[in-house]
PDB file of N, CA and C in Angstrom:
ATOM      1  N   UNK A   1     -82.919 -96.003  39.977  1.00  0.00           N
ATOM      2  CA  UNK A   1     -82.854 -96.969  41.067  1.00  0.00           C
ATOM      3  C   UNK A   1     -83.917 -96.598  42.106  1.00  0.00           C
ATOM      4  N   UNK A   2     -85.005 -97.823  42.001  1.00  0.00           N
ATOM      5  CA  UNK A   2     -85.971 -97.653  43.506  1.00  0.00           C
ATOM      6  C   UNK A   2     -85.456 -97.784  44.654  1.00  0.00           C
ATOM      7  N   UNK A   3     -85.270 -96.961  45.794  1.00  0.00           N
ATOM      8  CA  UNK A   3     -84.834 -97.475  47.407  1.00  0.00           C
ATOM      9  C   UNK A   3     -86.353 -97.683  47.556  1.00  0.00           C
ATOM     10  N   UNK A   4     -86.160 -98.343  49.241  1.00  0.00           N
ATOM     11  CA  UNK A   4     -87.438 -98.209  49.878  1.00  0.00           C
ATOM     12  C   UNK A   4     -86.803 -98.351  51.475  1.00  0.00           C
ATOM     13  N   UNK A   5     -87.036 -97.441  52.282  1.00  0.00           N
ATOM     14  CA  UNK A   5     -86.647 -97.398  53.906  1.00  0.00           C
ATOM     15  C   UNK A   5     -86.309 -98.851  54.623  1.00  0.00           C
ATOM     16  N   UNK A   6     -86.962 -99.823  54.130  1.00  0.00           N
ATOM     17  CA  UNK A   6     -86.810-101.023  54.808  1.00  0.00           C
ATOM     18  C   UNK A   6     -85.445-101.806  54.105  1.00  0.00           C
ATOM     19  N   UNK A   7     -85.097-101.342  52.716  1.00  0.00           N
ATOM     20  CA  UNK A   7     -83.658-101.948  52.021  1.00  0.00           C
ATOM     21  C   UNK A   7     -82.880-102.241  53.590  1.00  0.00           C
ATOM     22  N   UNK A   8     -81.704-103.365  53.569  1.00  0.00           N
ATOM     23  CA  UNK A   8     -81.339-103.428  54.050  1.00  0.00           C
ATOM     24  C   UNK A   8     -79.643-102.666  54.228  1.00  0.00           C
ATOM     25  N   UNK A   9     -79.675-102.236  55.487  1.00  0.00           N
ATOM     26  CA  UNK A   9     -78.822-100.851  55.752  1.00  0.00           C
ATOM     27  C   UNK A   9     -79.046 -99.610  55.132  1.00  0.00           C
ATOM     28  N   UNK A  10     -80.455 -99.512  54.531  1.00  0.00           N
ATOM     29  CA  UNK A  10     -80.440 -98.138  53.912  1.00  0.00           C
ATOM     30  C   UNK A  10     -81.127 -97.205  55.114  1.00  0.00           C
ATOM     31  N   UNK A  11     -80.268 -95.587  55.394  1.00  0.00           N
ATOM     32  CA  UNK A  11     -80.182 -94.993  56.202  1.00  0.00           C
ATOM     33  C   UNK A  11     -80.788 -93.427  56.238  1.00  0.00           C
ATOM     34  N   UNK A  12     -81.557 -93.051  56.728  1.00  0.00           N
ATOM     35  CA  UNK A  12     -82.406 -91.907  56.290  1.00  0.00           C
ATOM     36  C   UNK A  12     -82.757 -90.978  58.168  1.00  0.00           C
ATOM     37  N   UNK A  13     -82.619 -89.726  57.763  1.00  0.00           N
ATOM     38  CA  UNK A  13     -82.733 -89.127  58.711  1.00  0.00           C
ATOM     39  C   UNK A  13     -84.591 -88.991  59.059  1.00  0.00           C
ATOM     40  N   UNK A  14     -85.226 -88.865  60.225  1.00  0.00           N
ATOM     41  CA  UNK A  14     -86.855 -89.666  60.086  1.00  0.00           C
ATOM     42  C   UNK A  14     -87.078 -88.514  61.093  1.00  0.00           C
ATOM     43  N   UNK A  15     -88.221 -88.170  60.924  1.00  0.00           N
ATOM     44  CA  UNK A  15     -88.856 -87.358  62.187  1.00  0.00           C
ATOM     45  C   UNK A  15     -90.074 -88.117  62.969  1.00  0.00           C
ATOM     46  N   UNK A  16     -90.390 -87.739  64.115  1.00  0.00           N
ATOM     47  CA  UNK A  16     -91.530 -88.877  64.593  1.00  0.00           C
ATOM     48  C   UNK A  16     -92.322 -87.733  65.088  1.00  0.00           C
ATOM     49  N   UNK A  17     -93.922 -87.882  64.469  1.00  0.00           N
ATOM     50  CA  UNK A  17     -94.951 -87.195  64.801  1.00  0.00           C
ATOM     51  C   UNK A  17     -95.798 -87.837  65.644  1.00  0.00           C
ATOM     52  N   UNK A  18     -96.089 -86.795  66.511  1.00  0.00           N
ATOM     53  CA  UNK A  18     -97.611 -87.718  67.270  1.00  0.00           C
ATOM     54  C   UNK A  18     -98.667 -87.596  66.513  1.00  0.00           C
ATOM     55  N   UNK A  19     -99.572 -88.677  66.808  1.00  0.00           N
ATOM     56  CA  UNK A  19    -101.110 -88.387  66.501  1.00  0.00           C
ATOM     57  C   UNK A  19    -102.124 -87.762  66.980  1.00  0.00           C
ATOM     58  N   UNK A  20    -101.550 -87.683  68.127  1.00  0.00           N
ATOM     59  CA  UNK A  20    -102.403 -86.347  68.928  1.00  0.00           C
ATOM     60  C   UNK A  20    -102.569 -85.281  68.655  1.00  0.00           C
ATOM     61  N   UNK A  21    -103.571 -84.784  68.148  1.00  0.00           N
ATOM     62  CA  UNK A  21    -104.425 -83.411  67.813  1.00  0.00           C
ATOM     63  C   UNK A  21    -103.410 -82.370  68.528  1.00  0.00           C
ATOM     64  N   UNK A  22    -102.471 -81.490  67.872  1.00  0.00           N
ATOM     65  CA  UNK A  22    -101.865 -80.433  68.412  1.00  0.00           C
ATOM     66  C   UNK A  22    -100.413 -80.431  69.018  1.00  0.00           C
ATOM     67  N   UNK A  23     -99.996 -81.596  69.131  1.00  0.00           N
ATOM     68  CA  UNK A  23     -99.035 -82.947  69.575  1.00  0.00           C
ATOM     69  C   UNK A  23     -97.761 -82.186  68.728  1.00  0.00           C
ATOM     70  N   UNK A  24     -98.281 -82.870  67.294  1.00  0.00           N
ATOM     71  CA  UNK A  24     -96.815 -82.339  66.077  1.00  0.00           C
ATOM     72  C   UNK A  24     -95.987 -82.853  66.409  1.00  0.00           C
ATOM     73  N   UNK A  25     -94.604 -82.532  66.104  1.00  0.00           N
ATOM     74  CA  UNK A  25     -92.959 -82.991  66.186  1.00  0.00           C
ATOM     75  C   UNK A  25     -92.908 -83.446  67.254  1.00  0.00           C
ATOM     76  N   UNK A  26     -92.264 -84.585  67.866  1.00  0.00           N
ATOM     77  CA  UNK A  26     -92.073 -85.543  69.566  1.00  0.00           C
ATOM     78  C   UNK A  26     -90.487 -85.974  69.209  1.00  0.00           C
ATOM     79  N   UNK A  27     -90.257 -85.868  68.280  1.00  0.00           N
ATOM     80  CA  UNK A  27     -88.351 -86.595  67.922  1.00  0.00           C
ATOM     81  C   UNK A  27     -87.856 -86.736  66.877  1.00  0.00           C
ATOM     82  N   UNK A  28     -86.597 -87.154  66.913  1.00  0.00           N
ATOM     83  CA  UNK A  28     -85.711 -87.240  64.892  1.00  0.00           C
ATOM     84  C   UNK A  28     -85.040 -88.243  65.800  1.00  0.00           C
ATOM     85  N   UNK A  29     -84.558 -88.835  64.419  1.00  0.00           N
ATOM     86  CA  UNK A  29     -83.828 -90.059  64.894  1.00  0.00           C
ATOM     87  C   UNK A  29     -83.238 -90.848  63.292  1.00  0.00           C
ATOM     88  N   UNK A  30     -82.443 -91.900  63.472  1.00  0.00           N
ATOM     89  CA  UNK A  30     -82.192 -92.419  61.855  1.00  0.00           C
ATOM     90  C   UNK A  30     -83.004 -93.176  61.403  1.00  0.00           C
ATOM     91  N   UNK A  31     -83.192 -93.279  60.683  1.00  0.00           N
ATOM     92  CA  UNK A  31     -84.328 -94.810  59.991  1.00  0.00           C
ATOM     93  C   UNK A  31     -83.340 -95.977  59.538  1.00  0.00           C
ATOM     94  N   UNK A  32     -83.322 -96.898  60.371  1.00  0.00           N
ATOM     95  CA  UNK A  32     -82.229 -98.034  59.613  1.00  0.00           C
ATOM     96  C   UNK A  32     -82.990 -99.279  58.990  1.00  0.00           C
ATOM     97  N   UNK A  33     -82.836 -99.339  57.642  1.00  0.00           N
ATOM     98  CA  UNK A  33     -83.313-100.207  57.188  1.00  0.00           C
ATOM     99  C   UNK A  33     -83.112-101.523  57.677  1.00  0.00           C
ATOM    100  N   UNK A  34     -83.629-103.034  57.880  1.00  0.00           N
ATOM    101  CA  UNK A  34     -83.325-104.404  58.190  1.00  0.00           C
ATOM    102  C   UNK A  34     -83.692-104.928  57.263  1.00  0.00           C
ATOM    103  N   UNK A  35     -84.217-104.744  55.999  1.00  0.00           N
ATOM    104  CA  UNK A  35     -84.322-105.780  55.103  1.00  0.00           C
ATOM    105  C   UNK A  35     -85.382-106.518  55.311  1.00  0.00           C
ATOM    106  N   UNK A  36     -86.482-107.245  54.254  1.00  0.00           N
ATOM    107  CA  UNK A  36     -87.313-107.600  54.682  1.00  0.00           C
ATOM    108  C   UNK A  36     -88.889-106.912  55.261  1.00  0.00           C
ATOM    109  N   UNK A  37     -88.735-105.999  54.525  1.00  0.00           N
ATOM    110  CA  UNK A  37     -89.862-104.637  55.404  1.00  0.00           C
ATOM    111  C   UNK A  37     -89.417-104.596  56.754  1.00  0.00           C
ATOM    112  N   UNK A  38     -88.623-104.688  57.180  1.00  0.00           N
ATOM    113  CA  UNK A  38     -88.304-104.316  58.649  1.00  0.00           C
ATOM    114  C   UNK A  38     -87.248-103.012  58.509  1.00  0.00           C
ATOM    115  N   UNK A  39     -87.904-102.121  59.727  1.00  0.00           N
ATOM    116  CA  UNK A  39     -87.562-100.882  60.106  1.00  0.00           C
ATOM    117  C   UNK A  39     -87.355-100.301  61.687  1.00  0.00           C
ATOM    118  N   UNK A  40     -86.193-100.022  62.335  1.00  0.00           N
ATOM    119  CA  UNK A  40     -86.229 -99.504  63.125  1.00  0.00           C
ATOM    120  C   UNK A  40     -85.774 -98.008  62.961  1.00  0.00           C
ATOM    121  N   UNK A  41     -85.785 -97.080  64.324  1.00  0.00           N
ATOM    122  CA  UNK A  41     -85.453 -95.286  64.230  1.00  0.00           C
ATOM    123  C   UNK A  41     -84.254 -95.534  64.972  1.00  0.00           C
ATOM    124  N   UNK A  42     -83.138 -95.199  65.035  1.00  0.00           N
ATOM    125  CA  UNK A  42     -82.321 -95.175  66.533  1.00  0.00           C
ATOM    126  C   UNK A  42     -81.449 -93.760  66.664  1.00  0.00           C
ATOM    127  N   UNK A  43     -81.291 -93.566  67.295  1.00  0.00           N
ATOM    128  CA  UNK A  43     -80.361 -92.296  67.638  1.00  0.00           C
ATOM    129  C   UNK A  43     -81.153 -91.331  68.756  1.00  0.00           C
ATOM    130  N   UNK A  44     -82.682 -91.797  68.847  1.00  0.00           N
ATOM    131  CA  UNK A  44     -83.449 -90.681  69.192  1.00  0.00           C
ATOM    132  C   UNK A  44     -82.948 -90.278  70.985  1.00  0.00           C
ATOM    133  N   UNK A  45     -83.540 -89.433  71.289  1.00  0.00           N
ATOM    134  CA  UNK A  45     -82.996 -88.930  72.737  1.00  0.00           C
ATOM    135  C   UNK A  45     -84.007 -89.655  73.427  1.00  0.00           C
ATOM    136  N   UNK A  46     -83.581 -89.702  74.855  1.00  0.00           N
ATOM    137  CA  UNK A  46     -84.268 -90.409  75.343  1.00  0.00           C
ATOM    138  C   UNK A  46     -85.075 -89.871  76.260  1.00  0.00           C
ATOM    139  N   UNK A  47     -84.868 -88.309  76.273  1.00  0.00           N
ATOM    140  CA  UNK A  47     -86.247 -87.267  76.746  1.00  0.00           C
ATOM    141  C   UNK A  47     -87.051 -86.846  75.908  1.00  0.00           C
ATOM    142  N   UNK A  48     -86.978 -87.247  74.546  1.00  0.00           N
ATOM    143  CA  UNK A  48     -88.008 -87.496  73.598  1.00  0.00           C
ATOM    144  C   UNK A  48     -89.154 -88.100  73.712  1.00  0.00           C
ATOM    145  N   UNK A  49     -90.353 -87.769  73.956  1.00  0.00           N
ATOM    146  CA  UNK A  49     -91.421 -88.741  74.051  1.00  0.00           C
ATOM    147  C   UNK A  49     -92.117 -89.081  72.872  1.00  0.00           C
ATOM    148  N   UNK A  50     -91.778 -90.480  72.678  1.00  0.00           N
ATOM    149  CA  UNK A  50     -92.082 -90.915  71.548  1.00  0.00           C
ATOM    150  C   UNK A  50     -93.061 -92.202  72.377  1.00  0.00           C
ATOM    151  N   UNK A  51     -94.327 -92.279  71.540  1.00  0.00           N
ATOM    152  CA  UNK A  51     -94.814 -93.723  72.144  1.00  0.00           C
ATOM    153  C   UNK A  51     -95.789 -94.805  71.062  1.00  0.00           C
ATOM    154  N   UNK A  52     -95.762 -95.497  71.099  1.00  0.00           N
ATOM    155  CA  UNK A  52     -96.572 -96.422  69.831  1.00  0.00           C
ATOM    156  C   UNK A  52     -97.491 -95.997  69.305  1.00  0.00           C
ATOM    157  N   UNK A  53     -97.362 -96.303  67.857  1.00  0.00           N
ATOM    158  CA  UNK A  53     -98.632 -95.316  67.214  1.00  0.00           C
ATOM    159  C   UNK A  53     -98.174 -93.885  66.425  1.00  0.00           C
ATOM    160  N   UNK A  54     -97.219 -93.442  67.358  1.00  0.00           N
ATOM    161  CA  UNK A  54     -96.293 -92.260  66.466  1.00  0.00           C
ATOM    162  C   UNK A  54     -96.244 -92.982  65.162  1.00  0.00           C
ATOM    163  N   UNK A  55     -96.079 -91.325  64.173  1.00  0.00           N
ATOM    164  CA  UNK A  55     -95.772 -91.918  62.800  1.00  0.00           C
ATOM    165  C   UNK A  55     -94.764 -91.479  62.505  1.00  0.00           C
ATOM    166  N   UNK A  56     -93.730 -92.024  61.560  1.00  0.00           N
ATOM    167  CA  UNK A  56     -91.852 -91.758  61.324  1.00  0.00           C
ATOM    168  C   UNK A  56     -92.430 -91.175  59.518  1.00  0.00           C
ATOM    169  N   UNK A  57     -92.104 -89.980  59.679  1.00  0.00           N
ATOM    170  CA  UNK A  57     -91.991 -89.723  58.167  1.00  0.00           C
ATOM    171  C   UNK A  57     -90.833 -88.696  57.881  1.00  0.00           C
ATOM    172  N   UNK A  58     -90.471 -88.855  56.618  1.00  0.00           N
ATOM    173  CA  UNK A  58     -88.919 -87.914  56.131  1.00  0.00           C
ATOM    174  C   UNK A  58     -89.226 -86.404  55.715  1.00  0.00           C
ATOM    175  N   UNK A  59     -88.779 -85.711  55.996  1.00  0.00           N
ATOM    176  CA  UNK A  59     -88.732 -84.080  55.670  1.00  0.00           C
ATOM    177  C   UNK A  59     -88.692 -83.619  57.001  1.00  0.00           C
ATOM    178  N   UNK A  60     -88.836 -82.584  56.922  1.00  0.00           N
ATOM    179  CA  UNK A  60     -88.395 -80.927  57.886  1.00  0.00           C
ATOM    180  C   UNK A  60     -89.658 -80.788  58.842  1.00  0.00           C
ATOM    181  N   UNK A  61     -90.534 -80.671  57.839  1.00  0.00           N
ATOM    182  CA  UNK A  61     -91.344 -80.308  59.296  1.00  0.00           C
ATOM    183  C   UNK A  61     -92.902 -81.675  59.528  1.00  0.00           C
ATOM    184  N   UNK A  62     -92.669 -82.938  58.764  1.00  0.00           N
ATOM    185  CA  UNK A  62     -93.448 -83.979  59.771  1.00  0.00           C
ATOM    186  C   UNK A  62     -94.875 -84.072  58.213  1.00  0.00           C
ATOM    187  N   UNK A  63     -94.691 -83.411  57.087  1.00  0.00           N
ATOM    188  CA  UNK A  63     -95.536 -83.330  56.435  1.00  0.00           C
ATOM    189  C   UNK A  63     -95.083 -83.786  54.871  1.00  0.00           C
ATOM    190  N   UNK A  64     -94.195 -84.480  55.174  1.00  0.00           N
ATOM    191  CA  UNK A  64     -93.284 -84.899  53.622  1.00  0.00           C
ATOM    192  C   UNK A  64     -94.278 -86.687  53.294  1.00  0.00           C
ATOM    193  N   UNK A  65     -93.283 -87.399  53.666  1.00  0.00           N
ATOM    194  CA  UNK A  65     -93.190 -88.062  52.960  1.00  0.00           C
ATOM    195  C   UNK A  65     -93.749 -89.508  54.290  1.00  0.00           C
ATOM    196  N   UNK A  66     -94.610 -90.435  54.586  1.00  0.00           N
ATOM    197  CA  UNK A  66     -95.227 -91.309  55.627  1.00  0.00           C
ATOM    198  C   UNK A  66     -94.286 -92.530  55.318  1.00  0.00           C
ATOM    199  N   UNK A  67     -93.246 -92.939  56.384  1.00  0.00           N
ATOM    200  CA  UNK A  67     -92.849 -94.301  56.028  1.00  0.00           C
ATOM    201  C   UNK A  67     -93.529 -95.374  57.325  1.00  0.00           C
ATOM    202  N   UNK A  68     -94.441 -94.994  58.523  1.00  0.00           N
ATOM    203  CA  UNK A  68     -94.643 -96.128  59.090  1.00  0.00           C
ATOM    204  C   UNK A  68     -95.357 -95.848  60.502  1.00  0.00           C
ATOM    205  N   UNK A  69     -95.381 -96.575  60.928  1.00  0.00           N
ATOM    206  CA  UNK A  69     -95.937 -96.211  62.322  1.00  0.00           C
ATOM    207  C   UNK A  69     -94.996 -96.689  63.439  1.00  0.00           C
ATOM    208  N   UNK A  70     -94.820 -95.970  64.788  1.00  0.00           N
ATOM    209  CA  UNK A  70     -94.033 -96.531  65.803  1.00  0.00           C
ATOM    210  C   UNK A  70     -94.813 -97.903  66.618  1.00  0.00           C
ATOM    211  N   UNK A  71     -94.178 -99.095  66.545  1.00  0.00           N
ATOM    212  CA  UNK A  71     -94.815-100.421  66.665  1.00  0.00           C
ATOM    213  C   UNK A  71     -94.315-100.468  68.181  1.00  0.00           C
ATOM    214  N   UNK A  72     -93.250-100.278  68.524  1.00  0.00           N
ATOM    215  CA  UNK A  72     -92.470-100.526  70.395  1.00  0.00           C
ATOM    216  C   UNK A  72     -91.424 -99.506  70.318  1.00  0.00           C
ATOM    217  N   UNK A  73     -91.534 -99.297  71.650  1.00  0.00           N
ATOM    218  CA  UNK A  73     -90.365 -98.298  72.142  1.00  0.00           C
ATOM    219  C   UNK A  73     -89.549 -99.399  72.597  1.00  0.00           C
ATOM    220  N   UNK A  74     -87.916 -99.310  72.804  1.00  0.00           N
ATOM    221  CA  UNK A  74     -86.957 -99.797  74.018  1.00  0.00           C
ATOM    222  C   UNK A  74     -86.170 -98.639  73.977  1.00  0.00           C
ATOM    223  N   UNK A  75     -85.986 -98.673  75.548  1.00  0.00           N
ATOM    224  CA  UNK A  75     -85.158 -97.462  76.078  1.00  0.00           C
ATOM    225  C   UNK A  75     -84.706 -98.443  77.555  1.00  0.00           C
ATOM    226  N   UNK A  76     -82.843 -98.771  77.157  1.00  0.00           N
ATOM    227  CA  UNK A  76     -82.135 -99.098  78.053  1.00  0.00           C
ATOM    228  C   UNK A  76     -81.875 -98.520  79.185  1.00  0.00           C
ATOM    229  N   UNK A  77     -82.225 -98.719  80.713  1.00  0.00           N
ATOM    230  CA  UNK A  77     -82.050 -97.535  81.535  1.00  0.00           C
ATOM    231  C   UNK A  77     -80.506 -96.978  81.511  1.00  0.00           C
ATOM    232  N   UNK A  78     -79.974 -95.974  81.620  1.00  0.00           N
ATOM    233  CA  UNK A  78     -78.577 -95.616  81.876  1.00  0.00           C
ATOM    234  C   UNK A  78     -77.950 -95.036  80.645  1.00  0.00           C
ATOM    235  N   UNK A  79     -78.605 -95.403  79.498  1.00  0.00           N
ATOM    236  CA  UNK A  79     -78.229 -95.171  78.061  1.00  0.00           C
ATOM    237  C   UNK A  79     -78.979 -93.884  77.491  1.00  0.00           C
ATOM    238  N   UNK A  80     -77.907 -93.075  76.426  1.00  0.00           N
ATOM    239  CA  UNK A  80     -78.370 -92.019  75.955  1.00  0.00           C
ATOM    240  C   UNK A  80     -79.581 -91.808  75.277  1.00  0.00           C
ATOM    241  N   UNK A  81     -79.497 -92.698  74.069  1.00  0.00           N
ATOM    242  CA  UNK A  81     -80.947 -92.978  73.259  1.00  0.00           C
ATOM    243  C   UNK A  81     -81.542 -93.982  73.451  1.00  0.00           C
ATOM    244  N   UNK A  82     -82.990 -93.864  72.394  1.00  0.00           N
ATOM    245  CA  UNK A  82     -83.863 -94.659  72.888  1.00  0.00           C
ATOM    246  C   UNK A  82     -84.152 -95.258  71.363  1.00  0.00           C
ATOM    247  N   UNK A  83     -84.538 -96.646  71.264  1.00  0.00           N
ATOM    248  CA  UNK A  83     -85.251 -97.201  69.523  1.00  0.00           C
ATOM    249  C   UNK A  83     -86.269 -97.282  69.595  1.00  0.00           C
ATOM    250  N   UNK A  84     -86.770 -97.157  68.377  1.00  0.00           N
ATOM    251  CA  UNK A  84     -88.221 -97.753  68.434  1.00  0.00           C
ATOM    252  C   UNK A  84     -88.231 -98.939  67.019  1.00  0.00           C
ATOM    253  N   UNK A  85     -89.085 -99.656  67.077  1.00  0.00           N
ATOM    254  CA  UNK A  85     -89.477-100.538  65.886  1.00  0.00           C
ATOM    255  C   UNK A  85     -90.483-100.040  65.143  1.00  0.00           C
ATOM    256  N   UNK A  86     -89.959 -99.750  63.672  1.00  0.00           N
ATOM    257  CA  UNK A  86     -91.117 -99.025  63.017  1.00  0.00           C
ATOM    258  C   UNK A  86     -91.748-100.236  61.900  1.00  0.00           C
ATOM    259  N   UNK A  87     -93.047 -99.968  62.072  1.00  0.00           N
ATOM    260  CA  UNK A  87     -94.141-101.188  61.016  1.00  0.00           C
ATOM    261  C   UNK A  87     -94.629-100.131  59.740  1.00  0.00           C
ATOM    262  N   UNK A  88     -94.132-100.772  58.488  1.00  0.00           N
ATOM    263  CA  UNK A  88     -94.761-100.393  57.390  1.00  0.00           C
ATOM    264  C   UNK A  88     -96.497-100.309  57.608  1.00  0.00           C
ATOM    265  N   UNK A  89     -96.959 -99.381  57.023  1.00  0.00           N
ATOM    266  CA  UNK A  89     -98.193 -98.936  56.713  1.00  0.00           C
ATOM    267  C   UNK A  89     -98.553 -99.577  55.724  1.00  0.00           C
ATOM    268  N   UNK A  90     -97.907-100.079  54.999  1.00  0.00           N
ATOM    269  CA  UNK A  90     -98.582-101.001  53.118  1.00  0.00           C
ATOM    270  C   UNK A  90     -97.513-101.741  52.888  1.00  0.00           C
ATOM    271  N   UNK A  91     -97.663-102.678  52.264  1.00  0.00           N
ATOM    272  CA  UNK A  91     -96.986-104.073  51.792  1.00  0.00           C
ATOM    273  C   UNK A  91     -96.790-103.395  50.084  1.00  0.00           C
ATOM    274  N   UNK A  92     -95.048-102.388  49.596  1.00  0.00           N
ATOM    275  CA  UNK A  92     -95.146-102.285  48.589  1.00  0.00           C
ATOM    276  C   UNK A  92     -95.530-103.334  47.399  1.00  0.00           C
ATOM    277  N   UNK A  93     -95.335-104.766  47.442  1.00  0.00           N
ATOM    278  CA  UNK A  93     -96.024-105.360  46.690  1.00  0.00           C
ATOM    279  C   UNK A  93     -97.251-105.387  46.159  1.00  0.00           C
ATOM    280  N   UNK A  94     -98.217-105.211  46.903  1.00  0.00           N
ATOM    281  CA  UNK A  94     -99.435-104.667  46.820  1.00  0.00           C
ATOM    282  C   UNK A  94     -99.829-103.861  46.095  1.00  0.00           C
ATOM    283  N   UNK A  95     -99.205-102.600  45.315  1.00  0.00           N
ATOM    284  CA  UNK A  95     -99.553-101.355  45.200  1.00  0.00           C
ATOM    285  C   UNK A  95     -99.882-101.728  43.216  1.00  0.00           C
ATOM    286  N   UNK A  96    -100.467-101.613  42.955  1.00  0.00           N
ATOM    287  CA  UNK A  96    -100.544-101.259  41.637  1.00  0.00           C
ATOM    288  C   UNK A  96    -100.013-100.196  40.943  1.00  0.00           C
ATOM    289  N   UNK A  97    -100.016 -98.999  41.381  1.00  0.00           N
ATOM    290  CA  UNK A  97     -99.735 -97.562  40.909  1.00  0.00           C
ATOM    291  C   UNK A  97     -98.656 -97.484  41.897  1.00  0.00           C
ATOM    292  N   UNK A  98     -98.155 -96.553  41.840  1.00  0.00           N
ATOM    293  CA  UNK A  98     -96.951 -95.559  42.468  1.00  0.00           C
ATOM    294  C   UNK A  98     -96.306 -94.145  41.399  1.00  0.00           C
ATOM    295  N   UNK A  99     -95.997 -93.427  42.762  1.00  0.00           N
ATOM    296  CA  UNK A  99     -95.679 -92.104  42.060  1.00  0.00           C
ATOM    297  C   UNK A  99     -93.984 -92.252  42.438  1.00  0.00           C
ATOM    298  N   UNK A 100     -93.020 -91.743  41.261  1.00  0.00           N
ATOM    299  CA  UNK A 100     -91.879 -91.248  41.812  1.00  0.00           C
ATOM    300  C   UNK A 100     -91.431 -90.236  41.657  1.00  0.00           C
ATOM    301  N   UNK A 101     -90.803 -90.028  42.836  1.00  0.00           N
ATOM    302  CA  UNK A 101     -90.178 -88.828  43.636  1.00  0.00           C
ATOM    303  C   UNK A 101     -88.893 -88.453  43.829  1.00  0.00           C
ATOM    304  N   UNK A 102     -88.823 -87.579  42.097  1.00  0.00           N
ATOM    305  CA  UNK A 102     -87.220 -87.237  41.874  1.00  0.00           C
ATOM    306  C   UNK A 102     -86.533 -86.227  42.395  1.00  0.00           C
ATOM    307  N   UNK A 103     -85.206 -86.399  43.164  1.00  0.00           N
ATOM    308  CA  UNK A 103     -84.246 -85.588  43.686  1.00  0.00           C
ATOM    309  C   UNK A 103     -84.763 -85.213  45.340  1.00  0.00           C
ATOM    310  N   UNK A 104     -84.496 -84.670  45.787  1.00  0.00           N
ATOM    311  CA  UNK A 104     -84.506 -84.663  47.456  1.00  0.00           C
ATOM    312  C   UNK A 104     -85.891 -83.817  47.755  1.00  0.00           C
ATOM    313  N   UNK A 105     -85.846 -84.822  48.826  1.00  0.00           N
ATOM    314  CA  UNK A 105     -87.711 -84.650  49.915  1.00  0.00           C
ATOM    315  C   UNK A 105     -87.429 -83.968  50.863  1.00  0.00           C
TER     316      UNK A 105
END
């Protein structure tokens, strides 16, 4: 069985890297799938600085596996966490090739 992060309700623990040269780890948060290539992160803290352009990828330390880029932050004032909207990097349709990646990342 293929998943893919954007399935709808499929749920994955996500780390968010900056792109800034030296930057590294900025937050964790869940990856909730919406179906449709749509992806948001939520759970993240909201003294986390996370800002558009961050990239959300799965594993430990930010070097596993690329599911997307951070597209918008919202952060409710008064509220614990903060979401972001994450945008696929590639349209899996597209892909001719693919590699799979058996048992845990």
């Amino acid at each position: 069985k293929v998943k893919l992060a954007s399935f709808f309700e499929e749920k994955e623990m996500v780390h968010l890297v900056s792109k800034e040269e030296g930057k590294g780890l900025v937050g964790r948060g869940l990856l909730a799938g919406k179906g449709e290539g749509r992806m948001k992160v939520e759970q993240i803290l909201r003294s986390e600085d996370i800002k558009k352009g961050d990239l959300v990828v799965l594993g430990e330390t930010g070097e596993n596996l690329l599911v997307g880029e951070v597209e918008e932050v919202t952060q409710v004032p008064g509220e614990t966490f903060k979401t972001v909207q994450v945008k696929r990097l590639f349209n899996p349709e597209d892909l001719r090739t693919v590699f799979v990646v058996r048992g845990k990342i």
